[in-house]
């Protein structure tokens, strides 16, 4: 076997939005590895007539799930709920419930007001009443956060810009969640900076639960090494609120600060298979291109090392550029930026067949004997059958990674991904969280079971050298004895 070359991806926790609380996060919270810093948290929820009763129930489920992940208590997180339409109602004050069970029960009893949408009035109420000491808020302090989470699905019937500014100036951090036909400009007027972290959008109330994990993590201060929320290849060392990576004996920490290597990089052919269907939307497609370029930044792109190809698909398949056309990062990234959004359908099966039959062919620039890596991105359910094509790609020896966003189907991602699937498929609810996935992407050239053949060769060489030195000493000793015997005979 030649010097080993393996490209793999580790995702040990997504930061940002995700559809549900995964098992690892739940276990970490249960084990006390995640504590929320002292926070006065007020939910401001829209129950105007545009929010149907069934949708309002889904909002309450979202609130309950976020609360379940918090460290609730008088000295930890206090939670209040403001309900609004044309009028405002203080459903739960910060001083009312000191346990999760009590809070969740109170949330389940909230009824919609079903009138207009006076969002500015609701923010003003939160500033004047909900966050007041009389309602249980604590005295302003650097050690205690003040947070408001606004959920709305419409255009406010009053001004929100000025009152939101006053609330932020008073030290309240505002998150704005928009649903359906919400007016995005008013969300941005309400939210704190940076807007990318504080403005979220979901297409319907049926998927609002996907934001649960984002808000649990927003309030979570954890031992990232203990929870597994790190991207260290070998050793994670905890630091206050963060971590640093290290390597085992015999390995060197690479420039990315995460990977470990005992031997040099070798050649890899990497092809991105990117969903350009209409559900992605133009602004999110730009985020996908940035995500691709983040991964390219981590590759050792050159004539002899990593080659990258790019394929976009929707109802049809389009090769943006083949393997080997660009052999430096600048040209590659420029080509990715120029990729035009296709829109239309989601024929993932057809795209996977193209990957197997064309993208990794010698005619399209693939190199014989070089490791082949396919990275598939999709944001929805495939409109054709993917099973046979996904199976063929893996049977051909390609290492397949599947990344899903939004309405992507996790069963399909698992079907695409190589074994073990837990290390090769990833899902996030929000396109903005793709940045975090890109950060987890790393190259490890050495085989896991035998870190590097060159390392074995070095060890073997050392053993031979030690044996030769020992033999030389014995020969020298024997020579001296022979010389003494010769002297005695003379």
CSV table of C-alpha atoms in Angstrom, one decimal:
chain,number,residue,atom,x,y,z
A,1,UNK,CA,0.0,0.0,0.0
A,2,UNK,CA,1.3,3.5,-0.8
A,3,UNK,CA,1.3,6.4,1.7
A,4,UNK,CA,-2.3,6.6,3.0
A,5,UNK,CA,-4.6,9.3,1.8
A,6,UNK,CA,-8.0,9.8,3.4
A,7,UNK,CA,-10.4,12.7,3.3
A,8,UNK,CA,-13.0,12.8,6.1
A,9,UNK,CA,-15.4,15.1,7.9
A,10,UNK,CA,-16.1,15.2,11.6
A,11,UNK,CA,-19.2,17.1,12.8
A,12,UNK,CA,-19.4,17.1,16.7
A,13,UNK,CA,-22.1,19.4,17.3
A,14,UNK,CA,-23.7,22.2,15.1
A,15,UNK,CA,-23.8,25.6,16.2
A,16,UNK,CA,-26.8,27.4,15.0
A,17,UNK,CA,-30.3,26.3,14.1
A,18,UNK,CA,-31.3,22.6,13.9
A,19,UNK,CA,-34.6,20.9,13.6
A,20,UNK,CA,-34.6,19.0,16.9
A,21,UNK,CA,-32.4,18.5,20.0
A,22,UNK,CA,-30.0,15.7,19.1
A,23,UNK,CA,-29.2,12.9,21.5
A,24,UNK,CA,-25.7,14.2,22.3
A,25,UNK,CA,-27.0,17.7,23.3
A,26,UNK,CA,-29.7,16.3,25.4
A,27,UNK,CA,-27.3,14.0,27.1
A,28,UNK,CA,-24.9,16.9,27.8
A,29,UNK,CA,-27.6,19.0,29.3
A,30,UNK,CA,-28.8,16.1,31.4
A,31,UNK,CA,-25.2,15.6,32.6
A,32,UNK,CA,-25.0,19.2,33.6
A,33,UNK,CA,-22.4,20.0,31.0
A,34,UNK,CA,-24.5,22.9,29.6
A,35,UNK,CA,-25.5,25.7,32.0
A,36,UNK,CA,-27.3,28.8,30.9
A,37,UNK,CA,-25.7,32.1,32.2
A,38,UNK,CA,-28.1,34.2,34.3
A,39,UNK,CA,-30.6,35.6,31.9
A,40,UNK,CA,-33.9,37.5,32.0
A,41,UNK,CA,-35.6,36.1,28.9
A,42,UNK,CA,-38.9,37.4,27.6
A,43,UNK,CA,-40.7,35.8,24.6
A,44,UNK,CA,-42.9,38.3,22.6
A,45,UNK,CA,-45.3,36.2,20.6
A,46,UNK,CA,-47.7,37.4,17.8
A,47,UNK,CA,-51.2,35.9,18.1
A,48,UNK,CA,-52.9,38.2,15.6
A,49,UNK,CA,-55.7,37.0,13.4
A,50,UNK,CA,-53.3,35.8,10.7
A,51,UNK,CA,-51.9,33.2,13.1
A,52,UNK,CA,-54.3,30.3,13.0
A,53,UNK,CA,-55.1,28.4,16.2
A,54,UNK,CA,-53.1,25.3,15.1
A,55,UNK,CA,-50.1,27.5,14.2
A,56,UNK,CA,-50.3,29.2,17.6
A,57,UNK,CA,-50.1,25.7,19.2
A,58,UNK,CA,-46.9,25.1,17.2
A,59,UNK,CA,-45.4,28.4,18.6
A,60,UNK,CA,-46.2,27.2,22.1
A,61,UNK,CA,-44.5,23.9,21.5
A,62,UNK,CA,-41.4,25.9,20.3
A,63,UNK,CA,-41.4,28.0,23.5
A,64,UNK,CA,-41.7,24.9,25.6
A,65,UNK,CA,-38.8,23.1,23.9
A,66,UNK,CA,-36.5,26.1,24.3
A,67,UNK,CA,-37.5,26.4,27.9
A,68,UNK,CA,-36.7,22.6,28.4
A,69,UNK,CA,-33.1,23.3,27.4
A,70,UNK,CA,-32.6,26.2,29.8
A,71,UNK,CA,-31.1,26.2,33.3
A,72,UNK,CA,-34.3,27.7,34.9
A,73,UNK,CA,-34.1,29.1,38.4
A,74,UNK,CA,-34.2,32.4,40.5
A,75,UNK,CA,-30.4,32.7,40.1
A,76,UNK,CA,-30.1,31.3,36.6
A,77,UNK,CA,-32.6,32.0,33.8
A,78,UNK,CA,-36.0,33.6,34.4
A,79,UNK,CA,-38.6,33.4,31.7
A,80,UNK,CA,-41.5,35.7,30.8
A,81,UNK,CA,-44.0,35.6,28.0
A,82,UNK,CA,-45.8,38.6,26.4
A,83,UNK,CA,-48.7,37.8,24.1
A,84,UNK,CA,-49.8,40.5,21.6
A,85,UNK,CA,-52.2,41.3,18.7
A,86,UNK,CA,-53.9,44.7,18.8
A,87,UNK,CA,-53.4,44.7,22.5
A,88,UNK,CA,-50.8,43.3,24.8
A,89,UNK,CA,-51.1,40.7,27.5
A,90,UNK,CA,-48.5,39.7,30.1
A,91,UNK,CA,-49.0,36.0,30.2
A,92,UNK,CA,-46.0,35.0,32.3
A,93,UNK,CA,-43.9,37.4,34.3
A,94,UNK,CA,-40.2,36.8,35.1
A,95,UNK,CA,-41.1,36.4,38.8
A,96,UNK,CA,-44.0,33.9,38.4
A,97,UNK,CA,-42.5,30.5,37.7
A,98,UNK,CA,-39.2,29.3,39.0
A,99,UNK,CA,-39.3,25.8,37.6
A,100,UNK,CA,-39.4,24.4,34.0
A,101,UNK,CA,-42.5,22.4,34.8
A,102,UNK,CA,-44.4,25.4,36.0
A,103,UNK,CA,-43.3,27.5,33.0
A,104,UNK,CA,-44.2,24.9,30.4
A,105,UNK,CA,-47.6,24.3,32.0
A,106,UNK,CA,-48.3,28.1,31.9
A,107,UNK,CA,-47.2,28.3,28.2
A,108,UNK,CA,-49.7,25.5,27.3
A,109,UNK,CA,-52.5,27.6,28.7
A,110,UNK,CA,-51.9,30.7,26.6
A,111,UNK,CA,-54.7,31.5,24.2
A,112,UNK,CA,-54.5,33.6,21.0
A,113,UNK,CA,-55.8,37.2,21.0
A,114,UNK,CA,-56.7,37.1,17.3
A,115,UNK,CA,-56.9,40.8,16.4
A,116,UNK,CA,-54.3,43.1,14.8
A,117,UNK,CA,-50.5,43.2,14.8
A,118,UNK,CA,-49.2,46.0,17.1
A,119,UNK,CA,-45.6,44.8,17.4
A,120,UNK,CA,-44.2,48.2,18.4
A,121,UNK,CA,-46.7,48.3,21.2
A,122,UNK,CA,-45.6,44.9,22.4
A,123,UNK,CA,-41.9,45.9,22.4
A,124,UNK,CA,-42.8,49.0,24.4
A,125,UNK,CA,-44.7,46.9,26.9
A,126,UNK,CA,-41.8,44.5,27.3
A,127,UNK,CA,-39.4,47.5,27.9
A,128,UNK,CA,-41.7,49.2,30.4
A,129,UNK,CA,-43.3,46.3,32.1
A,130,UNK,CA,-42.0,42.8,31.3
A,131,UNK,CA,-38.4,43.8,32.0
A,132,UNK,CA,-39.2,45.8,35.1
A,133,UNK,CA,-38.0,44.9,38.6
A,134,UNK,CA,-41.7,44.8,39.7
A,135,UNK,CA,-42.2,41.9,37.3
A,136,UNK,CA,-39.1,40.0,38.4
A,137,UNK,CA,-36.3,41.4,36.2
A,138,UNK,CA,-33.0,41.8,37.9
A,139,UNK,CA,-31.0,45.0,38.3
A,140,UNK,CA,-29.0,45.7,35.2
A,141,UNK,CA,-25.6,44.0,35.5
A,142,UNK,CA,-22.8,42.8,33.2
A,143,UNK,CA,-23.3,39.3,34.7
A,144,UNK,CA,-27.0,39.1,33.7
A,145,UNK,CA,-28.3,39.1,30.2
A,146,UNK,CA,-31.6,40.7,29.0
A,147,UNK,CA,-33.0,38.9,26.0
A,148,UNK,CA,-36.2,39.3,24.0
A,149,UNK,CA,-37.3,36.7,21.4
A,150,UNK,CA,-40.0,38.1,19.0
A,151,UNK,CA,-42.0,35.7,16.9
A,152,UNK,CA,-44.3,37.3,14.2
A,153,UNK,CA,-45.8,36.4,10.9
A,154,UNK,CA,-47.0,39.7,9.5
A,155,UNK,CA,-46.3,43.4,8.9
A,156,UNK,CA,-46.6,45.5,12.1
A,157,UNK,CA,-49.5,48.1,12.1
A,158,UNK,CA,-47.4,50.5,14.1
A,159,UNK,CA,-43.8,51.7,14.2
A,160,UNK,CA,-41.2,49.3,15.5
A,161,UNK,CA,-37.9,50.9,14.6
A,162,UNK,CA,-37.7,53.6,17.3
A,163,UNK,CA,-39.1,51.5,20.1
A,164,UNK,CA,-36.8,48.6,19.2
A,165,UNK,CA,-33.8,51.0,19.3
A,166,UNK,CA,-34.8,52.2,22.8
A,167,UNK,CA,-35.0,48.6,23.9
A,168,UNK,CA,-31.6,47.8,22.6
A,169,UNK,CA,-30.2,50.9,24.1
A,170,UNK,CA,-31.6,49.8,27.4
A,171,UNK,CA,-29.4,46.6,27.1
A,172,UNK,CA,-32.0,44.2,25.7
A,173,UNK,CA,-30.7,41.8,23.1
A,174,UNK,CA,-33.4,41.2,20.6
A,175,UNK,CA,-33.9,38.1,18.4
A,176,UNK,CA,-36.5,38.4,15.6
A,177,UNK,CA,-38.1,35.3,14.1
A,178,UNK,CA,-40.2,35.8,11.0
A,179,UNK,CA,-42.7,33.3,9.7
A,180,UNK,CA,-44.3,33.0,6.2
A,181,UNK,CA,-45.2,36.3,4.7
A,182,UNK,CA,-43.5,38.4,7.3
A,183,UNK,CA,-42.0,41.7,6.4
A,184,UNK,CA,-38.3,41.1,6.5
A,185,UNK,CA,-37.3,44.8,6.7
A,186,UNK,CA,-39.2,45.2,10.0
A,187,UNK,CA,-37.5,42.1,11.4
A,188,UNK,CA,-34.1,43.8,10.7
A,189,UNK,CA,-35.3,47.0,12.3
A,190,UNK,CA,-36.1,45.1,15.5
A,191,UNK,CA,-33.2,42.8,15.8
A,192,UNK,CA,-29.8,43.4,17.5
A,193,UNK,CA,-26.5,43.3,15.6
A,194,UNK,CA,-25.1,41.3,14.0
A,195,UNK,CA,-28.3,40.7,12.0
A,196,UNK,CA,-27.1,37.4,10.7
A,197,UNK,CA,-27.2,36.0,14.3
A,198,UNK,CA,-30.4,37.8,15.4
A,199,UNK,CA,-32.8,37.5,12.5
A,200,UNK,CA,-34.3,34.1,11.5
A,201,UNK,CA,-36.9,33.1,9.0
A,202,UNK,CA,-39.0,29.9,8.6
A,203,UNK,CA,-41.5,29.3,5.8
A,204,UNK,CA,-44.3,28.2,8.1
A,205,UNK,CA,-45.1,27.6,11.7
A,206,UNK,CA,-44.8,23.8,11.1
A,207,UNK,CA,-41.0,24.1,10.9
A,208,UNK,CA,-40.4,26.7,13.7
A,209,UNK,CA,-39.2,23.9,16.0
A,210,UNK,CA,-36.1,23.7,13.8
A,211,UNK,CA,-34.9,26.8,15.5
A,212,UNK,CA,-35.1,25.2,19.0
A,213,UNK,CA,-31.4,24.2,19.2
A,214,UNK,CA,-30.2,27.5,18.0
A,215,UNK,CA,-31.7,29.3,21.0
A,216,UNK,CA,-30.7,26.6,23.5
A,217,UNK,CA,-27.1,27.0,22.3
A,218,UNK,CA,-27.4,30.8,22.4
A,219,UNK,CA,-27.9,30.6,26.2
A,220,UNK,CA,-25.6,27.6,26.8
A,221,UNK,CA,-22.2,28.0,28.3
A,222,UNK,CA,-20.7,24.5,28.2
A,223,UNK,CA,-17.5,22.6,28.4
A,224,UNK,CA,-17.2,22.2,24.7
A,225,UNK,CA,-14.7,19.3,25.0
A,226,UNK,CA,-17.0,17.4,27.3
A,227,UNK,CA,-20.1,17.9,25.2
A,228,UNK,CA,-18.3,17.0,21.9
A,229,UNK,CA,-19.0,20.4,20.4
A,230,UNK,CA,-15.5,20.8,19.0
A,231,UNK,CA,-13.7,19.9,15.8
A,232,UNK,CA,-10.4,18.7,17.1
A,233,UNK,CA,-9.1,15.7,15.2
A,234,UNK,CA,-7.5,14.0,18.2
A,235,UNK,CA,-7.2,15.9,21.5
A,236,UNK,CA,-9.4,18.7,22.8
A,237,UNK,CA,-8.3,20.9,25.7
A,238,UNK,CA,-10.9,23.0,27.5
A,239,UNK,CA,-10.4,26.7,28.0
A,240,UNK,CA,-12.9,29.2,29.6
A,241,UNK,CA,-15.8,29.3,27.2
A,242,UNK,CA,-13.8,27.8,24.4
A,243,UNK,CA,-11.2,25.1,23.6
A,244,UNK,CA,-7.9,24.4,21.8
A,245,UNK,CA,-6.8,21.4,19.9
A,246,UNK,CA,-3.7,19.2,20.3
A,247,UNK,CA,-2.3,16.0,18.9
A,248,UNK,CA,-1.2,12.7,20.2
A,249,UNK,CA,2.5,11.8,20.5
A,250,UNK,CA,4.0,11.4,17.1
A,251,UNK,CA,1.6,13.7,15.3
A,252,UNK,CA,1.8,17.4,14.4
A,253,UNK,CA,-1.0,20.0,14.6
A,254,UNK,CA,-1.7,21.4,11.2
A,255,UNK,CA,-2.0,25.0,10.2
A,256,UNK,CA,-5.8,24.8,10.5
A,257,UNK,CA,-5.4,24.3,14.3
A,258,UNK,CA,-7.6,21.2,14.3
A,259,UNK,CA,-6.1,18.5,12.1
A,260,UNK,CA,-3.1,16.2,13.0
A,261,UNK,CA,-0.7,14.7,10.6
A,262,UNK,CA,2.3,12.4,10.7
A,263,UNK,CA,2.9,12.4,7.0
A,264,UNK,CA,2.6,14.7,4.0
A,265,UNK,CA,-0.5,15.5,2.0
A,266,UNK,CA,-1.3,13.4,-1.0
A,267,UNK,CA,-3.6,13.7,-4.0
A,268,UNK,CA,-7.4,13.9,-3.7
A,269,UNK,CA,-10.2,14.5,-6.3
A,270,UNK,CA,-13.1,16.4,-4.7
A,271,UNK,CA,-16.4,17.1,-6.5
A,272,UNK,CA,-19.2,19.3,-5.0
A,273,UNK,CA,-22.7,18.3,-6.1
A,274,UNK,CA,-24.9,21.4,-5.3
A,275,UNK,CA,-28.7,21.6,-5.2
A,276,UNK,CA,-29.7,24.7,-7.3
A,277,UNK,CA,-33.5,24.1,-7.1
A,278,UNK,CA,-36.0,26.9,-6.7
A,279,UNK,CA,-36.6,26.2,-3.0
A,280,UNK,CA,-33.0,27.3,-2.2
A,281,UNK,CA,-33.8,30.9,-3.1
A,282,UNK,CA,-31.2,33.4,-4.5
A,283,UNK,CA,-30.0,34.8,-1.2
A,284,UNK,CA,-29.4,31.4,0.2
A,285,UNK,CA,-27.6,30.2,-3.0
A,286,UNK,CA,-25.0,33.0,-2.4
A,287,UNK,CA,-24.5,31.5,1.1
A,288,UNK,CA,-24.0,28.1,-0.5
A,289,UNK,CA,-21.2,29.5,-2.7
A,290,UNK,CA,-19.5,31.0,0.3
A,291,UNK,CA,-19.7,27.7,2.0
A,292,UNK,CA,-18.0,25.9,-0.9
A,293,UNK,CA,-15.2,28.5,-0.9
A,294,UNK,CA,-14.7,28.0,2.9
A,295,UNK,CA,-14.1,24.4,2.2
A,296,UNK,CA,-11.8,25.1,-0.7
A,297,UNK,CA,-9.7,27.4,1.6
A,298,UNK,CA,-9.0,24.3,3.7
A,299,UNK,CA,-7.7,22.2,0.8
A,300,UNK,CA,-4.2,22.0,-0.4
A,301,UNK,CA,-5.0,22.9,-4.0
A,302,UNK,CA,-2.3,22.3,-6.6
A,303,UNK,CA,-1.4,20.2,-9.7
A,304,UNK,CA,-0.2,17.3,-7.5
A,305,UNK,CA,-2.5,17.6,-4.5
A,306,UNK,CA,-6.2,18.4,-4.3
A,307,UNK,CA,-8.3,18.9,-7.5
A,308,UNK,CA,-11.8,20.3,-7.2
A,309,UNK,CA,-14.8,20.0,-9.6
A,310,UNK,CA,-18.3,21.6,-9.2
A,311,UNK,CA,-21.6,20.3,-10.5
A,312,UNK,CA,-25.0,22.1,-10.0
A,313,UNK,CA,-28.3,20.3,-10.4
A,314,UNK,CA,-32.0,21.1,-10.3
A,315,UNK,CA,-34.3,19.5,-12.9
A,316,UNK,CA,-31.2,18.9,-15.0
A,317,UNK,CA,-27.5,18.6,-14.3
A,318,UNK,CA,-24.9,21.2,-15.2
A,319,UNK,CA,-21.1,20.7,-14.8
A,320,UNK,CA,-19.8,24.2,-13.7
A,321,UNK,CA,-16.2,23.1,-14.1
A,322,UNK,CA,-14.4,19.7,-14.1
A,323,UNK,CA,-11.6,18.4,-12.0
A,324,UNK,CA,-8.2,19.9,-12.7
A,325,UNK,CA,-9.4,22.9,-14.6
A,326,UNK,CA,-8.3,25.3,-11.8
A,327,UNK,CA,-5.2,24.3,-9.8
A,328,UNK,CA,-5.0,27.3,-7.4
A,329,UNK,CA,-7.5,28.5,-4.8
A,330,UNK,CA,-8.0,32.0,-6.3
A,331,UNK,CA,-9.1,30.7,-9.7
A,332,UNK,CA,-11.3,28.1,-8.0
A,333,UNK,CA,-13.0,30.5,-5.7
A,334,UNK,CA,-13.6,33.0,-8.6
A,335,UNK,CA,-15.2,30.2,-10.6
A,336,UNK,CA,-17.5,29.3,-7.7
A,337,UNK,CA,-18.6,32.9,-7.3
A,338,UNK,CA,-19.6,33.1,-11.0
A,339,UNK,CA,-21.9,30.1,-10.7
A,340,UNK,CA,-25.4,31.1,-11.8
A,341,UNK,CA,-28.5,29.9,-9.9
A,342,UNK,CA,-30.5,27.3,-12.0
A,343,UNK,CA,-33.8,27.2,-10.0
A,344,UNK,CA,-36.5,24.6,-11.0
A,345,UNK,CA,-36.7,21.1,-9.5
A,346,UNK,CA,-34.7,18.7,-7.3
A,347,UNK,CA,-33.5,15.6,-9.3
A,348,UNK,CA,-30.9,14.4,-6.8
A,349,UNK,CA,-30.9,10.8,-8.2
A,350,UNK,CA,-30.0,12.1,-11.7
A,351,UNK,CA,-27.3,14.2,-10.2
A,352,UNK,CA,-25.7,11.3,-8.3
A,353,UNK,CA,-25.7,9.2,-11.5
A,354,UNK,CA,-23.9,12.0,-13.3
A,355,UNK,CA,-21.3,12.1,-10.4
A,356,UNK,CA,-20.6,8.4,-10.8
A,357,UNK,CA,-20.7,8.2,-14.6
A,358,UNK,CA,-19.0,11.5,-15.5
A,359,UNK,CA,-17.6,13.7,-12.8
A,360,UNK,CA,-15.0,11.1,-11.6
A,361,UNK,CA,-14.2,9.8,-15.1
A,362,UNK,CA,-10.7,10.2,-16.6
A,363,UNK,CA,-12.3,12.1,-19.4
A,364,UNK,CA,-13.5,14.8,-17.0
A,365,UNK,CA,-10.1,15.2,-15.3
A,366,UNK,CA,-10.2,12.5,-12.6
A,367,UNK,CA,-6.8,10.9,-11.8
A,368,UNK,CA,-6.5,7.1,-11.7
A,369,UNK,CA,-5.5,5.8,-8.2
A,370,UNK,CA,-6.5,9.0,-6.4
A,371,UNK,CA,-8.9,9.2,-3.6
A,372,UNK,CA,-12.4,10.3,-4.8
A,373,UNK,CA,-14.6,12.5,-2.5
A,374,UNK,CA,-18.1,13.6,-3.3
A,375,UNK,CA,-19.8,16.3,-1.2
A,376,UNK,CA,-23.5,16.5,-1.9
A,377,UNK,CA,-25.6,19.5,-0.7
A,378,UNK,CA,-29.4,19.6,-0.8
A,379,UNK,CA,-32.2,21.6,0.8
A,380,UNK,CA,-35.2,19.4,0.0
A,381,UNK,CA,-36.7,16.0,-0.9
A,382,UNK,CA,-35.5,14.5,-4.2
A,383,UNK,CA,-38.1,14.3,-6.9
A,384,UNK,CA,-36.6,11.1,-8.2
A,385,UNK,CA,-35.3,7.9,-6.8
A,386,UNK,CA,-31.8,8.1,-5.3
A,387,UNK,CA,-31.2,4.6,-4.0
A,388,UNK,CA,-29.4,3.0,-6.9
A,389,UNK,CA,-27.3,6.0,-7.8
A,390,UNK,CA,-26.2,6.5,-4.1
A,391,UNK,CA,-25.3,2.8,-3.8
A,392,UNK,CA,-23.3,2.9,-7.1
A,393,UNK,CA,-21.3,5.9,-6.0
A,394,UNK,CA,-20.2,4.1,-2.8
A,395,UNK,CA,-19.6,0.8,-4.6
A,396,UNK,CA,-17.3,2.7,-6.9
A,397,UNK,CA,-15.2,3.6,-3.9
A,398,UNK,CA,-16.1,7.2,-3.6
A,399,UNK,CA,-16.2,8.7,-0.1
A,400,UNK,CA,-19.6,10.4,0.0
A,401,UNK,CA,-20.6,13.2,2.3
A,402,UNK,CA,-24.2,14.5,2.5
A,403,UNK,CA,-25.2,18.0,3.8
A,404,UNK,CA,-28.8,18.9,4.2
A,405,UNK,CA,-30.4,22.3,5.0
A,406,UNK,CA,-34.0,23.3,5.7
A,407,UNK,CA,-36.5,20.8,4.3
A,408,UNK,CA,-33.8,18.2,3.4
A,409,UNK,CA,-34.8,14.6,4.3
A,410,UNK,CA,-32.4,13.0,6.8
A,411,UNK,CA,-33.2,9.5,5.5
A,412,UNK,CA,-32.1,10.5,2.0
A,413,UNK,CA,-28.9,12.1,3.5
A,414,UNK,CA,-28.1,8.9,5.2
A,415,UNK,CA,-28.7,6.9,2.1
A,416,UNK,CA,-26.2,9.1,0.2
A,417,UNK,CA,-23.5,9.2,2.9
A,418,UNK,CA,-20.7,6.7,3.3
A,419,UNK,CA,-20.3,4.5,6.4
A,420,UNK,CA,-20.3,5.2,9.2
A,421,UNK,CA,-23.2,7.5,8.3
A,422,UNK,CA,-23.0,9.4,11.6
A,423,UNK,CA,-19.7,10.9,10.4
A,424,UNK,CA,-20.7,11.5,6.8
A,425,UNK,CA,-24.1,13.2,6.8
A,426,UNK,CA,-25.0,16.5,8.4
A,427,UNK,CA,-28.2,18.6,8.8
A,428,UNK,CA,-29.0,22.1,9.8
A,429,UNK,CA,-32.2,24.0,9.7
A,430,UNK,CA,-30.7,27.3,8.7
A,431,UNK,CA,-28.5,28.2,5.7
A,432,UNK,CA,-26.6,30.6,8.0
A,433,UNK,CA,-25.4,27.6,10.0
A,434,UNK,CA,-23.6,26.1,7.0
A,435,UNK,CA,-20.6,28.3,8.0
A,436,UNK,CA,-20.3,26.2,11.1
A,437,UNK,CA,-20.4,22.9,9.0
A,438,UNK,CA,-17.6,24.3,6.8
A,439,UNK,CA,-15.5,24.9,9.9
A,440,UNK,CA,-15.8,21.3,10.9
A,441,UNK,CA,-14.4,20.1,7.5
A,442,UNK,CA,-10.9,18.9,7.8
A,443,UNK,CA,-8.4,16.7,5.9
A,444,UNK,CA,-6.7,13.8,7.6
A,445,UNK,CA,-4.3,12.1,5.3
A,446,UNK,CA,-3.4,9.3,7.7
A,447,UNK,CA,-5.3,6.1,8.1
A,448,UNK,CA,-7.2,5.9,11.4
A,449,UNK,CA,-6.3,2.3,12.2
A,450,UNK,CA,-2.6,2.8,11.3
A,451,UNK,CA,-2.1,6.6,11.4
A,452,UNK,CA,0.5,6.6,8.6
A,453,UNK,CA,2.6,4.1,6.7
A,454,UNK,CA,5.5,6.5,6.7
A,455,UNK,CA,5.3,6.6,10.5
A,456,UNK,CA,5.6,2.8,10.5
A,457,UNK,CA,8.5,3.0,8.1
A,458,UNK,CA,10.3,5.5,10.4
A,459,UNK,CA,9.8,3.1,13.4
A,460,UNK,CA,11.1,0.2,11.3
A,461,UNK,CA,14.1,2.2,10.2
A,462,UNK,CA,14.9,3.1,13.8
A,463,UNK,CA,14.6,-0.5,14.9
A,464,UNK,CA,17.1,-1.5,12.1
A,465,UNK,CA,19.5,1.3,13.1
A,466,UNK,CA,19.3,0.2,16.7
A,467,UNK,CA,20.0,-3.4,15.8
A,468,UNK,CA,22.9,-2.4,13.6
A,469,UNK,CA,24.4,-0.3,16.4
A,470,UNK,CA,24.0,-3.2,18.8
A,471,UNK,CA,25.7,-5.5,16.3
A,472,UNK,CA,28.5,-3.1,15.7
A,473,UNK,CA,29.2,-2.9,19.4
A,474,UNK,CA,29.3,-6.7,19.6
A,475,UNK,CA,31.7,-6.9,16.7
A,476,UNK,CA,33.9,-4.3,18.3
A,477,UNK,CA,33.9,-6.3,21.5
A,478,UNK,CA,34.7,-9.5,19.7
A,479,UNK,CA,37.6,-7.8,17.8
A,480,UNK,CA,39.1,-6.6,21.0
A,481,UNK,CA,38.9,-10.2,22.5
A,482,UNK,CA,40.5,-11.6,19.3
A,483,UNK,CA,43.3,-9.1,19.6
A,484,UNK,CA,43.9,-10.0,23.2
A,485,UNK,CA,44.1,-13.7,22.4
A,486,UNK,CA,46.5,-13.0,19.6
A,487,UNK,CA,48.8,-11.1,21.9
A,488,UNK,CA,48.7,-13.9,24.4
A,489,UNK,CA,49.7,-16.4,21.7
A,490,UNK,CA,52.6,-14.3,20.6
